[in-house]
PDB file of C-alpha atoms in Angstrom:
ATOM      1  CA  UNK A   2      90.039 -15.467  31.613  1.00 85.00           C
ATOM      2  CA  UNK A   3      86.829 -14.582  30.072  1.00 90.00           C
ATOM      3  CA  UNK A   4      87.791 -10.811  30.508  1.00 93.00           C
ATOM      4  CA  UNK A   5      91.209 -11.397  29.040  1.00 94.00           C
ATOM      5  CA  UNK A   6      89.857 -12.763  25.863  1.00 94.00           C
ATOM      6  CA  UNK A   7      87.291 -10.025  25.459  1.00 95.00           C
ATOM      7  CA  UNK A   8      90.017  -7.176  26.150  1.00 94.00           C
ATOM      8  CA  UNK A   9      92.065  -8.927  23.475  1.00 96.00           C
ATOM      9  CA  UNK A  10      89.298  -9.202  20.988  1.00 94.00           C
ATOM     10  CA  UNK A  11      88.459  -5.586  21.589  1.00 94.00           C
ATOM     11  CA  UNK A  12      92.145  -4.455  21.127  1.00 94.00           C
ATOM     12  CA  UNK A  13      92.815  -6.457  17.966  1.00 94.00           C
ATOM     13  CA  UNK A  14      89.597  -5.615  16.349  1.00 91.00           C
ATOM     14  CA  UNK A  15      90.128  -1.635  16.796  1.00 90.00           C
ATOM     15  CA  UNK A  16      93.819  -2.099  15.755  1.00 88.00           C
ATOM     16  CA  UNK A  17      93.066  -4.067  12.678  1.00 87.00           C
ATOM     17  CA  UNK A  18      90.194  -1.899  11.212  1.00 85.00           C
ATOM     18  CA  UNK A  19      92.461  -1.182   8.350  1.00 81.00           C
ATOM     19  CA  UNK A  20      92.905  -4.950   7.707  1.00 79.00           C
ATOM     20  CA  UNK A  21      89.211  -6.037   8.058  1.00 79.00           C
ATOM     21  CA  UNK A  22      87.035  -3.063   7.440  1.00 83.00           C
ATOM     22  CA  UNK A  23      89.234  -0.505   5.398  1.00 82.00           C
ATOM     23  CA  UNK A  24      85.730   1.162   3.787  1.00 86.00           C
ATOM     24  CA  UNK A  25      84.319   1.308   7.111  1.00 89.00           C
ATOM     25  CA  UNK A  26      87.625   3.086   8.663  1.00 88.00           C
ATOM     26  CA  UNK A  27      87.593   5.500   5.335  1.00 88.00           C
ATOM     27  CA  UNK A  28      83.961   6.396   6.341  1.00 90.00           C
ATOM     28  CA  UNK A  29      84.916   6.984   9.950  1.00 88.00           C
ATOM     29  CA  UNK A  30      87.718   9.393   8.948  1.00 90.00           C
ATOM     30  CA  UNK A  31      85.756  11.143   6.275  1.00 90.00           C
ATOM     31  CA  UNK A  32      82.606  11.695   9.115  1.00 90.00           C
ATOM     32  CA  UNK A  33      84.925  12.641  11.747  1.00 89.00           C
ATOM     33  CA  UNK A  34      87.930  14.208   9.812  1.00 90.00           C
ATOM     34  CA  UNK A  35      91.645  12.906  10.176  1.00 88.00           C
ATOM     35  CA  UNK A  36      92.888  14.542  13.236  1.00 91.00           C
ATOM     36  CA  UNK A  37      89.703  13.825  15.682  1.00 91.00           C
ATOM     37  CA  UNK A  38      89.611  10.218  13.959  1.00 91.00           C
ATOM     38  CA  UNK A  39      93.376   9.986  15.226  1.00 89.00           C
ATOM     39  CA  UNK A  40      92.541  11.514  18.584  1.00 92.00           C
ATOM     40  CA  UNK A  41      89.566   9.190  19.233  1.00 92.00           C
ATOM     41  CA  UNK A  42      91.649   6.298  17.878  1.00 91.00           C
ATOM     42  CA  UNK A  43      94.618   7.273  20.298  1.00 91.00           C
ATOM     43  CA  UNK A  44      92.369   7.149  23.153  1.00 94.00           C
ATOM     44  CA  UNK A  45      90.606   3.979  22.497  1.00 93.00           C
ATOM     45  CA  UNK A  46      94.042   2.236  21.757  1.00 92.00           C
ATOM     46  CA  UNK A  47      95.199   3.722  25.384  1.00 93.00           C
ATOM     47  CA  UNK A  48      91.645   2.732  26.993  1.00 95.00           C
ATOM     48  CA  UNK A  49      92.115  -0.979  25.400  1.00 94.00           C
ATOM     49  CA  UNK A  50      95.594  -1.219  26.436  1.00 92.00           C
ATOM     50  CA  UNK A  51      94.660  -0.339  30.143  1.00 92.00           C
ATOM     51  CA  UNK A  52      91.826  -3.004  29.904  1.00 95.00           C
ATOM     52  CA  UNK A  53      94.229  -5.820  28.518  1.00 94.00           C
ATOM     53  CA  UNK A  54      96.402  -4.674  31.724  1.00 91.00           C
ATOM     54  CA  UNK A  55      93.542  -4.982  34.022  1.00 92.00           C
ATOM     55  CA  UNK A  56      92.242  -8.289  32.509  1.00 94.00           C
ATOM     56  CA  UNK A  57      95.696  -9.687  32.294  1.00 93.00           C
ATOM     57  CA  UNK A  58      96.291  -9.323  35.857  1.00 90.00           C
ATOM     58  CA  UNK A  59      92.952 -10.768  36.920  1.00 92.00           C
ATOM     59  CA  UNK A  60      93.767 -13.800  34.915  1.00 93.00           C
ATOM     60  CA  UNK A  61      97.235 -14.083  36.379  1.00 89.00           C
ATOM     61  CA  UNK A  62      95.719 -14.618  39.810  1.00 89.00           C
ATOM     62  CA  UNK A  63      93.583 -17.658  38.688  1.00 90.00           C
ATOM     63  CA  UNK A  64      95.651 -19.668  35.699  1.00 87.00           C
ATOM     64  CA  UNK A  65      98.015 -22.218  36.318  1.00 90.00           C
ATOM     65  CA  UNK A  66     101.061 -22.924  34.146  1.00 92.00           C
ATOM     66  CA  UNK A  67     101.428 -24.420  30.603  1.00 91.00           C
ATOM     67  CA  UNK A  68     105.068 -25.226  30.957  1.00 93.00           C
ATOM     68  CA  UNK A  69     108.143 -24.360  33.198  1.00 94.00           C
ATOM     69  CA  UNK A  70     110.674 -22.191  30.922  1.00 94.00           C
ATOM     70  CA  UNK A  71     114.327 -22.766  32.300  1.00 94.00           C
ATOM     71  CA  UNK A  72     115.793 -19.740  34.256  1.00 89.00           C
ATOM     72  CA  UNK A  73     117.975 -18.727  31.434  1.00 90.00           C
ATOM     73  CA  UNK A  74     115.228 -18.078  29.167  1.00 93.00           C
ATOM     74  CA  UNK A  75     114.760 -14.808  31.196  1.00 90.00           C
ATOM     75  CA  UNK A  76     118.123 -13.939  30.108  1.00 91.00           C
ATOM     76  CA  UNK A  77     117.668 -14.430  26.146  1.00 95.00           C
ATOM     77  CA  UNK A  78     114.172 -12.661  26.702  1.00 95.00           C
ATOM     78  CA  UNK A  79     115.962  -9.699  28.032  1.00 95.00           C
ATOM     79  CA  UNK A  80     118.081  -9.393  25.583  1.00 96.00           C
ATOM     80  CA  UNK A  81     115.506  -9.770  22.940  1.00 97.00           C
ATOM     81  CA  UNK A  82     113.827  -6.899  24.602  1.00 97.00           C
ATOM     82  CA  UNK A  83     116.879  -4.656  24.088  1.00 97.00           C
ATOM     83  CA  UNK A  84     115.965  -5.202  20.017  1.00 98.00           C
ATOM     84  CA  UNK A  85     112.453  -4.698  20.603  1.00 98.00           C
ATOM     85  CA  UNK A  86     112.594  -1.495  22.400  1.00 98.00           C
ATOM     86  CA  UNK A  87     115.422   0.009  19.672  1.00 98.00           C
ATOM     87  CA  UNK A  88     112.644  -0.674  16.957  1.00 98.00           C
ATOM     88  CA  UNK A  89     110.023   0.481  18.977  1.00 97.00           C
ATOM     89  CA  UNK A  90     111.864   3.961  19.575  1.00 98.00           C
ATOM     90  CA  UNK A  91     112.898   3.622  15.747  1.00 97.00           C
ATOM     91  CA  UNK A  92     109.238   3.662  14.718  1.00 96.00           C
ATOM     92  CA  UNK A  93     108.250   7.039  16.456  1.00 96.00           C
ATOM     93  CA  UNK A  94     111.331   8.612  14.773  1.00 97.00           C
ATOM     94  CA  UNK A  95     111.838   9.828  11.000  1.00 96.00           C
ATOM     95  CA  UNK A  96     113.282   7.163   8.937  1.00 95.00           C
ATOM     96  CA  UNK A  97     117.313   5.717   9.344  1.00 96.00           C
ATOM     97  CA  UNK A  98     118.523   2.702   8.265  1.00 96.00           C
ATOM     98  CA  UNK A  99     116.598   0.754  10.837  1.00 96.00           C
ATOM     99  CA  UNK A 100     113.172   1.628   9.832  1.00 96.00           C
ATOM    100  CA  UNK A 101     114.242   1.464   5.816  1.00 94.00           C
ATOM    101  CA  UNK A 102     115.534  -2.252   6.421  1.00 94.00           C
ATOM    102  CA  UNK A 103     112.741  -3.569   8.890  1.00 94.00           C
ATOM    103  CA  UNK A 104     109.949  -1.643   7.021  1.00 92.00           C
ATOM    104  CA  UNK A 105     107.714  -1.735   9.677  1.00 94.00           C
ATOM    105  CA  UNK A 106     109.705  -1.430  13.310  1.00 97.00           C
ATOM    106  CA  UNK A 107     106.533  -1.165  15.524  1.00 95.00           C
ATOM    107  CA  UNK A 108     105.162  -4.449  13.953  1.00 95.00           C
ATOM    108  CA  UNK A 109     108.669  -6.160  14.500  1.00 97.00           C
ATOM    109  CA  UNK A 110     108.824  -5.042  17.902  1.00 98.00           C
ATOM    110  CA  UNK A 111     105.625  -6.231  18.918  1.00 97.00           C
ATOM    111  CA  UNK A 112     106.452  -9.534  17.469  1.00 98.00           C
ATOM    112  CA  UNK A 113     109.857  -9.755  19.349  1.00 98.00           C
ATOM    113  CA  UNK A 114     108.109  -8.335  22.391  1.00 97.00           C
ATOM    114  CA  UNK A 115     105.722 -11.255  22.291  1.00 98.00           C
ATOM    115  CA  UNK A 116     108.288 -14.008  21.457  1.00 98.00           C
ATOM    116  CA  UNK A 117     110.587 -12.811  24.040  1.00 97.00           C
ATOM    117  CA  UNK A 118     107.737 -13.102  26.620  1.00 96.00           C
ATOM    118  CA  UNK A 119     106.485 -16.613  25.310  1.00 97.00           C
ATOM    119  CA  UNK A 120     110.141 -17.811  25.952  1.00 96.00           C
ATOM    120  CA  UNK A 121     109.906 -16.650  29.632  1.00 94.00           C
ATOM    121  CA  UNK A 122     106.756 -17.044  30.628  1.00 93.00           C
ATOM    122  CA  UNK A 123     104.666 -20.462  31.200  1.00 93.00           C
ATOM    123  CA  UNK A 124     101.238 -19.344  32.795  1.00 94.00           C
ATOM    124  CA  UNK A 125      98.219 -19.771  30.685  1.00 95.00           C
ATOM    125  CA  UNK A 126      97.497 -16.176  30.813  1.00 94.00           C
ATOM    126  CA  UNK A 127     100.779 -15.021  29.538  1.00 94.00           C
ATOM    127  CA  UNK A 128     100.519 -17.679  26.863  1.00 96.00           C
ATOM    128  CA  UNK A 129      97.078 -16.627  25.909  1.00 96.00           C
ATOM    129  CA  UNK A 130      98.250 -12.727  25.804  1.00 96.00           C
ATOM    130  CA  UNK A 131     101.718 -13.093  24.173  1.00 97.00           C
ATOM    131  CA  UNK A 132     100.599 -15.644  21.580  1.00 97.00           C
ATOM    132  CA  UNK A 133      97.743 -13.359  20.807  1.00 97.00           C
ATOM    133  CA  UNK A 134     100.288 -10.332  20.245  1.00 97.00           C
ATOM    134  CA  UNK A 135     102.601 -12.718  17.982  1.00 98.00           C
ATOM    135  CA  UNK A 136      99.805 -13.966  15.835  1.00 97.00           C
ATOM    136  CA  UNK A 137      98.506 -10.759  15.568  1.00 95.00           C
ATOM    137  CA  UNK A 138     101.865  -9.055  14.381  1.00 96.00           C
ATOM    138  CA  UNK A 139     102.654 -12.170  11.875  1.00 96.00           C
ATOM    139  CA  UNK A 140      98.995 -11.439  10.156  1.00 94.00           C
ATOM    140  CA  UNK A 141      99.790  -7.436  10.191  1.00 92.00           C
ATOM    141  CA  UNK A 142     103.434  -8.377   8.507  1.00 93.00           C
ATOM    142  CA  UNK A 143     101.868 -10.455   5.844  1.00 92.00           C
ATOM    143  CA  UNK A 144      98.691  -7.615   5.247  1.00 90.00           C
ATOM    144  CA  UNK A 145     101.451  -5.037   4.907  1.00 89.00           C
ATOM    145  CA  UNK A 146     103.457  -6.981   2.576  1.00 89.00           C
ATOM    146  CA  UNK A 147     100.337  -7.507   0.564  1.00 88.00           C
ATOM    147  CA  UNK A 148      99.499  -4.070   0.477  1.00 84.00           C
ATOM    148  CA  UNK A 149     103.300  -3.359  -0.817  1.00 85.00           C
ATOM    149  CA  UNK A 150     102.731  -5.705  -3.388  1.00 88.00           C
ATOM    150  CA  UNK A 151      99.643  -4.391  -4.410  1.00 84.00           C
ATOM    151  CA  UNK A 152     101.421  -0.912  -5.126  1.00 83.00           C
ATOM    152  CA  UNK A 153     100.964   0.822  -1.806  1.00 78.00           C
ATOM    153  CA  UNK A 154     103.987   2.672  -0.560  1.00 71.00           C
ATOM    154  CA  UNK A 155     103.958   1.980   3.127  1.00 73.00           C
ATOM    155  CA  UNK A 156     107.677   2.507   3.635  1.00 80.00           C
ATOM    156  CA  UNK A 157     108.606   5.690   5.047  1.00 87.00           C
ATOM    157  CA  UNK A 158     111.692   7.191   3.040  1.00 90.00           C
ATOM    158  CA  UNK A 159     115.230   7.120   4.674  1.00 92.00           C
ATOM    159  CA  UNK A 160     115.789  10.548   5.922  1.00 94.00           C
ATOM    160  CA  UNK A 161     119.427  10.328   7.914  1.00 95.00           C
ATOM    161  CA  UNK A 162     121.436   7.563   9.757  1.00 95.00           C
ATOM    162  CA  UNK A 163     121.711  10.015  12.648  1.00 97.00           C
ATOM    163  CA  UNK A 164     117.925   8.487  13.839  1.00 97.00           C
ATOM    164  CA  UNK A 165     119.336   5.094  14.067  1.00 97.00           C
ATOM    165  CA  UNK A 166     121.870   6.386  16.768  1.00 98.00           C
ATOM    166  CA  UNK A 167     119.021   8.067  18.524  1.00 97.00           C
ATOM    167  CA  UNK A 168     116.710   4.854  18.376  1.00 98.00           C
ATOM    168  CA  UNK A 169     119.861   2.801  19.781  1.00 98.00           C
ATOM    169  CA  UNK A 170     120.645   5.301  22.438  1.00 98.00           C
ATOM    170  CA  UNK A 171     116.682   5.950  23.756  1.00 98.00           C
ATOM    171  CA  UNK A 172     116.027   2.290  23.146  1.00 97.00           C
ATOM    172  CA  UNK A 173     118.973   1.488  25.596  1.00 98.00           C
ATOM    173  CA  UNK A 174     117.718   4.052  28.033  1.00 97.00           C
ATOM    174  CA  UNK A 175     114.053   2.546  27.862  1.00 97.00           C
ATOM    175  CA  UNK A 176     115.315  -1.165  27.906  1.00 97.00           C
ATOM    176  CA  UNK A 177     117.346   0.078  30.848  1.00 95.00           C
ATOM    177  CA  UNK A 178     114.537   1.567  32.712  1.00 95.00           C
ATOM    178  CA  UNK A 179     112.534  -1.163  32.251  1.00 93.00           C
ATOM    179  CA  UNK A 180     115.106  -3.916  33.601  1.00 92.00           C
ATOM    180  CA  UNK A 181     115.837  -1.255  36.790  1.00 91.00           C
ATOM    181  CA  UNK A 182     112.406  -0.580  37.935  1.00 89.00           C
ATOM    182  CA  UNK A 183     109.761   0.383  35.301  1.00 87.00           C
ATOM    183  CA  UNK A 184     108.755  -3.215  34.515  1.00 87.00           C
ATOM    184  CA  UNK A 185     108.405  -4.126  38.306  1.00 86.00           C
ATOM    185  CA  UNK A 186     106.048  -0.808  38.842  1.00 87.00           C
ATOM    186  CA  UNK A 187     104.003  -1.418  35.708  1.00 81.00           C
ATOM    187  CA  UNK A 188     103.703  -5.186  35.787  1.00 79.00           C
ATOM    188  CA  UNK A 189     104.678  -5.936  39.266  1.00 78.00           C
ATOM    189  CA  UNK A 190     107.048  -8.359  37.980  1.00 80.00           C
ATOM    190  CA  UNK A 191     111.135  -8.187  38.068  1.00 82.00           C
ATOM    191  CA  UNK A 192     112.346  -9.201  34.791  1.00 81.00           C
ATOM    192  CA  UNK A 193     115.586 -10.572  36.320  1.00 75.00           C
ATOM    193  CA  UNK A 194     115.555 -11.240  39.765  1.00 62.00           C
ATOM    194  CA  UNK A 195     118.374  -9.589  41.479  1.00 47.00           C
TER     195      UNK A 195
END
């Protein structure tokens, strides 16, 4: 369990630099250059996600249940995950209406993902993992809203509605892949018992 907590602290520390240490982040960018910084940041991001996955898998083997969600909650979670996948894909595309309306679709995707998994998972390690990500998503959204009120333009301008169609189509494909086998291959759990 300690490993899971450490992995989450590392992930949130690296993904909250802009929030908690903007001057330090700016110095890193100045020292390394923008592209090398993004490269190092991407590598650290991948490594911390792999660390979380490993630590979570280890913690799942030794933690008990905090609550026992009803079986139908899994169906609600799966439905919410469709929305999360669409927002995730939209965050990587030029802005359509989804990006324009949600403002920060990646943060929204993380919050929906975490909430959906809290509905369907009651084991201690799952609650720690998903509640942490939900709390981080809420804090990030508040932070981004404050920056916007301070005059920083953080929202990407609308480009075309066709990117909404692409986000929906690719989001559905990604969601279906996770339902079909990807979730089981990556996480070891089938989202819906067949």
